[in-house]
Amino acid sequence: MRLGYGIYFSLEDPLSFREVVLLRAPELSTLCDTIKNTPLNTEITNYEKFHGRLTEYLQEYLLHGGYLPAISEYLIKKTISKAIFDIYIQWIIGDILKHNKNENYLYEIFKGINTTYGSQISWNNISKHLSIEHQSCPIKLFHQKTS
């Protein structure tokens, strides 16, 4: 999908953190390239000057996940609506159903994740809240037998 200025984006593919930084602050392009190409144990000149902005962008990125509709809404309203989250949920459900997977198992897993929110997430913890046998491989949970 084209969004202007010769830039093409797919609404279904999230932007990377680097892409979000460049979208918000194109003038940080050189710094992003420097960070990308610098070993972790090497100090970057002038980084401290931009640390606050990059930290702010990272905190926002953790909220919107790089999805353009969520980025846009967050920048305008400083919140992300349930409607935007519902779009993402429908994308996930649609992707699973496209691959002949069982939607009921998906809802059970979402319910298990919601129930265990705030504690460590693992298949063992989630399985305690599901009707699905916990010994099953997580990938097999979605596989529907076809005769």
JSON list of N, CA and C in Angstrom, two decimals, residues 8-43:
[
{"chain": "A", "resi": 8, "resn": "TYR", "atom": "N", "xyz": [6.28, 2.82, 0.26]},
{"chain": "A", "resi": 8, "resn": "TYR", "atom": "CA", "xyz": [5.31, 1.75, 0.19]},
{"chain": "A", "resi": 8, "resn": "TYR", "atom": "C", "xyz": [5.35, 0.94, 1.48]},
{"chain": "A", "resi": 9, "resn": "PHE", "atom": "N", "xyz": [4.16, 0.70, 2.05]},
{"chain": "A", "resi": 9, "resn": "PHE", "atom": "CA", "xyz": [4.05, -0.10, 3.27]},
{"chain": "A", "resi": 9, "resn": "PHE", "atom": "C", "xyz": [2.92, -1.10, 3.11]},
{"chain": "A", "resi": 10, "resn": "SER", "atom": "N", "xyz": [3.05, -2.22, 3.75]},
{"chain": "A", "resi": 10, "resn": "SER", "atom": "CA", "xyz": [1.94, -3.15, 3.87]},
{"chain": "A", "resi": 10, "resn": "SER", "atom": "C", "xyz": [1.36, -2.94, 5.26]},
{"chain": "A", "resi": 11, "resn": "LEU", "atom": "N", "xyz": [0.05, -2.77, 5.35]},
{"chain": "A", "resi": 11, "resn": "LEU", "atom": "CA", "xyz": [-0.56, -2.56, 6.66]},
{"chain": "A", "resi": 11, "resn": "LEU", "atom": "C", "xyz": [-0.49, -3.80, 7.54]},
{"chain": "A", "resi": 12, "resn": "GLU", "atom": "N", "xyz": [-0.30, -4.95, 6.93]},
{"chain": "A", "resi": 12, "resn": "GLU", "atom": "CA", "xyz": [-0.26, -6.18, 7.72]},
{"chain": "A", "resi": 12, "resn": "GLU", "atom": "C", "xyz": [1.13, -6.47, 8.27]},
{"chain": "A", "resi": 13, "resn": "ASP", "atom": "N", "xyz": [2.16, -5.90, 7.69]},
{"chain": "A", "resi": 13, "resn": "ASP", "atom": "CA", "xyz": [3.51, -6.14, 8.16]},
{"chain": "A", "resi": 13, "resn": "ASP", "atom": "C", "xyz": [3.94, -5.01, 9.07]},
{"chain": "A", "resi": 14, "resn": "PRO", "atom": "N", "xyz": [4.36, -5.33, 10.29]},
{"chain": "A", "resi": 14, "resn": "PRO", "atom": "CA", "xyz": [4.79, -4.27, 11.20]},
{"chain": "A", "resi": 14, "resn": "PRO", "atom": "C", "xyz": [6.12, -3.67, 10.75]},
{"chain": "A", "resi": 15, "resn": "LEU", "atom": "N", "xyz": [6.32, -2.42, 11.11]},
{"chain": "A", "resi": 15, "resn": "LEU", "atom": "CA", "xyz": [7.60, -1.77, 10.86]},
{"chain": "A", "resi": 15, "resn": "LEU", "atom": "C", "xyz": [8.60, -2.23, 11.92]},
{"chain": "A", "resi": 16, "resn": "SER", "atom": "N", "xyz": [9.86, -2.27, 11.56]},
{"chain": "A", "resi": 16, "resn": "SER", "atom": "CA", "xyz": [10.90, -2.55, 12.54]},
{"chain": "A", "resi": 16, "resn": "SER", "atom": "C", "xyz": [11.07, -1.30, 13.41]},
{"chain": "A", "resi": 17, "resn": "PHE", "atom": "N", "xyz": [11.76, -1.45, 14.53]},
{"chain": "A", "resi": 17, "resn": "PHE", "atom": "CA", "xyz": [12.00, -0.28, 15.38]},
{"chain": "A", "resi": 17, "resn": "PHE", "atom": "C", "xyz": [12.77, 0.78, 14.61]},
{"chain": "A", "resi": 18, "resn": "ARG", "atom": "N", "xyz": [13.76, 0.37, 13.83]},
{"chain": "A", "resi": 18, "resn": "ARG", "atom": "CA", "xyz": [14.53, 1.31, 13.02]},
{"chain": "A", "resi": 18, "resn": "ARG", "atom": "C", "xyz": [13.63, 2.07, 12.05]},
{"chain": "A", "resi": 19, "resn": "GLU", "atom": "N", "xyz": [12.72, 1.37, 11.40]},
{"chain": "A", "resi": 19, "resn": "GLU", "atom": "CA", "xyz": [11.79, 2.02, 10.47]},
{"chain": "A", "resi": 19, "resn": "GLU", "atom": "C", "xyz": [10.89, 3.03, 11.18]},
{"chain": "A", "resi": 20, "resn": "VAL", "atom": "N", "xyz": [10.46, 2.69, 12.39]},
{"chain": "A", "resi": 20, "resn": "VAL", "atom": "CA", "xyz": [9.63, 3.63, 13.16]},
{"chain": "A", "resi": 20, "resn": "VAL", "atom": "C", "xyz": [10.43, 4.88, 13.52]},
{"chain": "A", "resi": 21, "resn": "VAL", "atom": "N", "xyz": [11.67, 4.69, 13.94]},
{"chain": "A", "resi": 21, "resn": "VAL", "atom": "CA", "xyz": [12.52, 5.85, 14.27]},
{"chain": "A", "resi": 21, "resn": "VAL", "atom": "C", "xyz": [12.68, 6.73, 13.04]},
{"chain": "A", "resi": 22, "resn": "LEU", "atom": "N", "xyz": [12.93, 6.12, 11.88]},
{"chain": "A", "resi": 22, "resn": "LEU", "atom": "CA", "xyz": [13.13, 6.91, 10.66]},
{"chain": "A", "resi": 22, "resn": "LEU", "atom": "C", "xyz": [11.84, 7.58, 10.21]},
{"chain": "A", "resi": 23, "resn": "LEU", "atom": "N", "xyz": [10.70, 6.95, 10.48]},
{"chain": "A", "resi": 23, "resn": "LEU", "atom": "CA", "xyz": [9.41, 7.56, 10.17]},
{"chain": "A", "resi": 23, "resn": "LEU", "atom": "C", "xyz": [9.17, 8.79, 11.04]},
{"chain": "A", "resi": 24, "resn": "ARG", "atom": "N", "xyz": [9.51, 8.66, 12.32]},
{"chain": "A", "resi": 24, "resn": "ARG", "atom": "CA", "xyz": [9.30, 9.76, 13.28]},
{"chain": "A", "resi": 24, "resn": "ARG", "atom": "C", "xyz": [10.37, 10.84, 13.17]},
{"chain": "A", "resi": 25, "resn": "ALA", "atom": "N", "xyz": [11.60, 10.43, 12.90]},
{"chain": "A", "resi": 25, "resn": "ALA", "atom": "CA", "xyz": [12.73, 11.39, 12.90]},
{"chain": "A", "resi": 25, "resn": "ALA", "atom": "C", "xyz": [13.72, 11.02, 11.80]},
{"chain": "A", "resi": 26, "resn": "PRO", "atom": "N", "xyz": [13.41, 11.35, 10.56]},
{"chain": "A", "resi": 26, "resn": "PRO", "atom": "CA", "xyz": [14.30, 11.00, 9.44]},
{"chain": "A", "resi": 26, "resn": "PRO", "atom": "C", "xyz": [15.73, 11.52, 9.62]},
{"chain": "A", "resi": 27, "resn": "GLU", "atom": "N", "xyz": [15.88, 12.58, 10.39]},
{"chain": "A", "resi": 27, "resn": "GLU", "atom": "CA", "xyz": [17.21, 13.14, 10.62]},
{"chain": "A", "resi": 27, "resn": "GLU", "atom": "C", "xyz": [18.11, 12.21, 11.44]},
{"chain": "A", "resi": 28, "resn": "LEU", "atom": "N", "xyz": [17.54, 11.16, 12.02]},
{"chain": "A", "resi": 28, "resn": "LEU", "atom": "CA", "xyz": [18.34, 10.20, 12.80]},
{"chain": "A", "resi": 28, "resn": "LEU", "atom": "C", "xyz": [18.84, 9.04, 11.94]},
{"chain": "A", "resi": 29, "resn": "SER", "atom": "N", "xyz": [18.70, 9.15, 10.64]},
{"chain": "A", "resi": 29, "resn": "SER", "atom": "CA", "xyz": [19.12, 8.09, 9.72]},
{"chain": "A", "resi": 29, "resn": "SER", "atom": "C", "xyz": [20.58, 7.70, 9.91]},
{"chain": "A", "resi": 30, "resn": "THR", "atom": "N", "xyz": [21.45, 8.69, 9.98]},
{"chain": "A", "resi": 30, "resn": "THR", "atom": "CA", "xyz": [22.89, 8.41, 10.14]},
{"chain": "A", "resi": 30, "resn": "THR", "atom": "C", "xyz": [23.15, 7.72, 11.47]},
{"chain": "A", "resi": 31, "resn": "LEU", "atom": "N", "xyz": [22.50, 8.19, 12.54]},
{"chain": "A", "resi": 31, "resn": "LEU", "atom": "CA", "xyz": [22.67, 7.56, 13.85]},
{"chain": "A", "resi": 31, "resn": "LEU", "atom": "C", "xyz": [22.18, 6.11, 13.81]},
{"chain": "A", "resi": 32, "resn": "CYS", "atom": "N", "xyz": [21.04, 5.86, 13.17]},
{"chain": "A", "resi": 32, "resn": "CYS", "atom": "CA", "xyz": [20.52, 4.48, 13.07]},
{"chain": "A", "resi": 32, "resn": "CYS", "atom": "C", "xyz": [21.50, 3.58, 12.34]},
{"chain": "A", "resi": 33, "resn": "ASP", "atom": "N", "xyz": [22.07, 4.08, 11.26]},
{"chain": "A", "resi": 33, "resn": "ASP", "atom": "CA", "xyz": [23.06, 3.30, 10.52]},
{"chain": "A", "resi": 33, "resn": "ASP", "atom": "C", "xyz": [24.29, 3.02, 11.38]},
{"chain": "A", "resi": 34, "resn": "THR", "atom": "N", "xyz": [24.72, 4.04, 12.13]},
{"chain": "A", "resi": 34, "resn": "THR", "atom": "CA", "xyz": [25.88, 3.87, 13.01]},
{"chain": "A", "resi": 34, "resn": "THR", "atom": "C", "xyz": [25.60, 2.83, 14.08]},
{"chain": "A", "resi": 35, "resn": "ILE", "atom": "N", "xyz": [24.43, 2.90, 14.70]},
{"chain": "A", "resi": 35, "resn": "ILE", "atom": "CA", "xyz": [24.06, 1.93, 15.74]},
{"chain": "A", "resi": 35, "resn": "ILE", "atom": "C", "xyz": [24.03, 0.53, 15.15]},
{"chain": "A", "resi": 36, "resn": "LYS", "atom": "N", "xyz": [23.43, 0.40, 13.98]},
{"chain": "A", "resi": 36, "resn": "LYS", "atom": "CA", "xyz": [23.30, -0.91, 13.32]},
{"chain": "A", "resi": 36, "resn": "LYS", "atom": "C", "xyz": [24.67, -1.53, 13.03]},
{"chain": "A", "resi": 37, "resn": "ASN", "atom": "N", "xyz": [25.65, -0.71, 12.69]},
{"chain": "A", "resi": 37, "resn": "ASN", "atom": "CA", "xyz": [26.95, -1.22, 12.26]},
{"chain": "A", "resi": 37, "resn": "ASN", "atom": "C", "xyz": [28.03, -1.17, 13.33]},
{"chain": "A", "resi": 38, "resn": "THR", "atom": "N", "xyz": [27.67, -0.82, 14.56]},
{"chain": "A", "resi": 38, "resn": "THR", "atom": "CA", "xyz": [28.65, -0.70, 15.64]},
{"chain": "A", "resi": 38, "resn": "THR", "atom": "C", "xyz": [28.53, -1.89, 16.59]},
{"chain": "A", "resi": 39, "resn": "PRO", "atom": "N", "xyz": [29.65, -2.54, 16.92]},
{"chain": "A", "resi": 39, "resn": "PRO", "atom": "CA", "xyz": [29.60, -3.63, 17.90]},
{"chain": "A", "resi": 39, "resn": "PRO", "atom": "C", "xyz": [29.05, -3.14, 19.24]},
{"chain": "A", "resi": 40, "resn": "LEU", "atom": "N", "xyz": [28.41, -4.04, 19.97]},
{"chain": "A", "resi": 40, "resn": "LEU", "atom": "CA", "xyz": [27.77, -3.67, 21.24]},
{"chain": "A", "resi": 40, "resn": "LEU", "atom": "C", "xyz": [28.73, -3.09, 22.27]},
{"chain": "A", "resi": 41, "resn": "ASN", "atom": "N", "xyz": [29.97, -3.53, 22.25]},
{"chain": "A", "resi": 41, "resn": "ASN", "atom": "CA", "xyz": [30.92, -3.08, 23.28]},
{"chain": "A", "resi": 41, "resn": "ASN", "atom": "C", "xyz": [31.66, -1.80, 22.87]},
{"chain": "A", "resi": 42, "resn": "THR", "atom": "N", "xyz": [31.19, -1.13, 21.82]},
{"chain": "A", "resi": 42, "resn": "THR", "atom": "CA", "xyz": [31.84, 0.09, 21.34]},
{"chain": "A", "resi": 42, "resn": "THR", "atom": "C", "xyz": [30.94, 1.29, 21.60]},
{"chain": "A", "resi": 43, "resn": "GLU", "atom": "N", "xyz": [31.53, 2.36, 22.12]},
{"chain": "A", "resi": 43, "resn": "GLU", "atom": "CA", "xyz": [30.77, 3.57, 22.41]},
{"chain": "A", "resi": 43, "resn": "GLU", "atom": "C", "xyz": [30.50, 4.34, 21.11]}
]
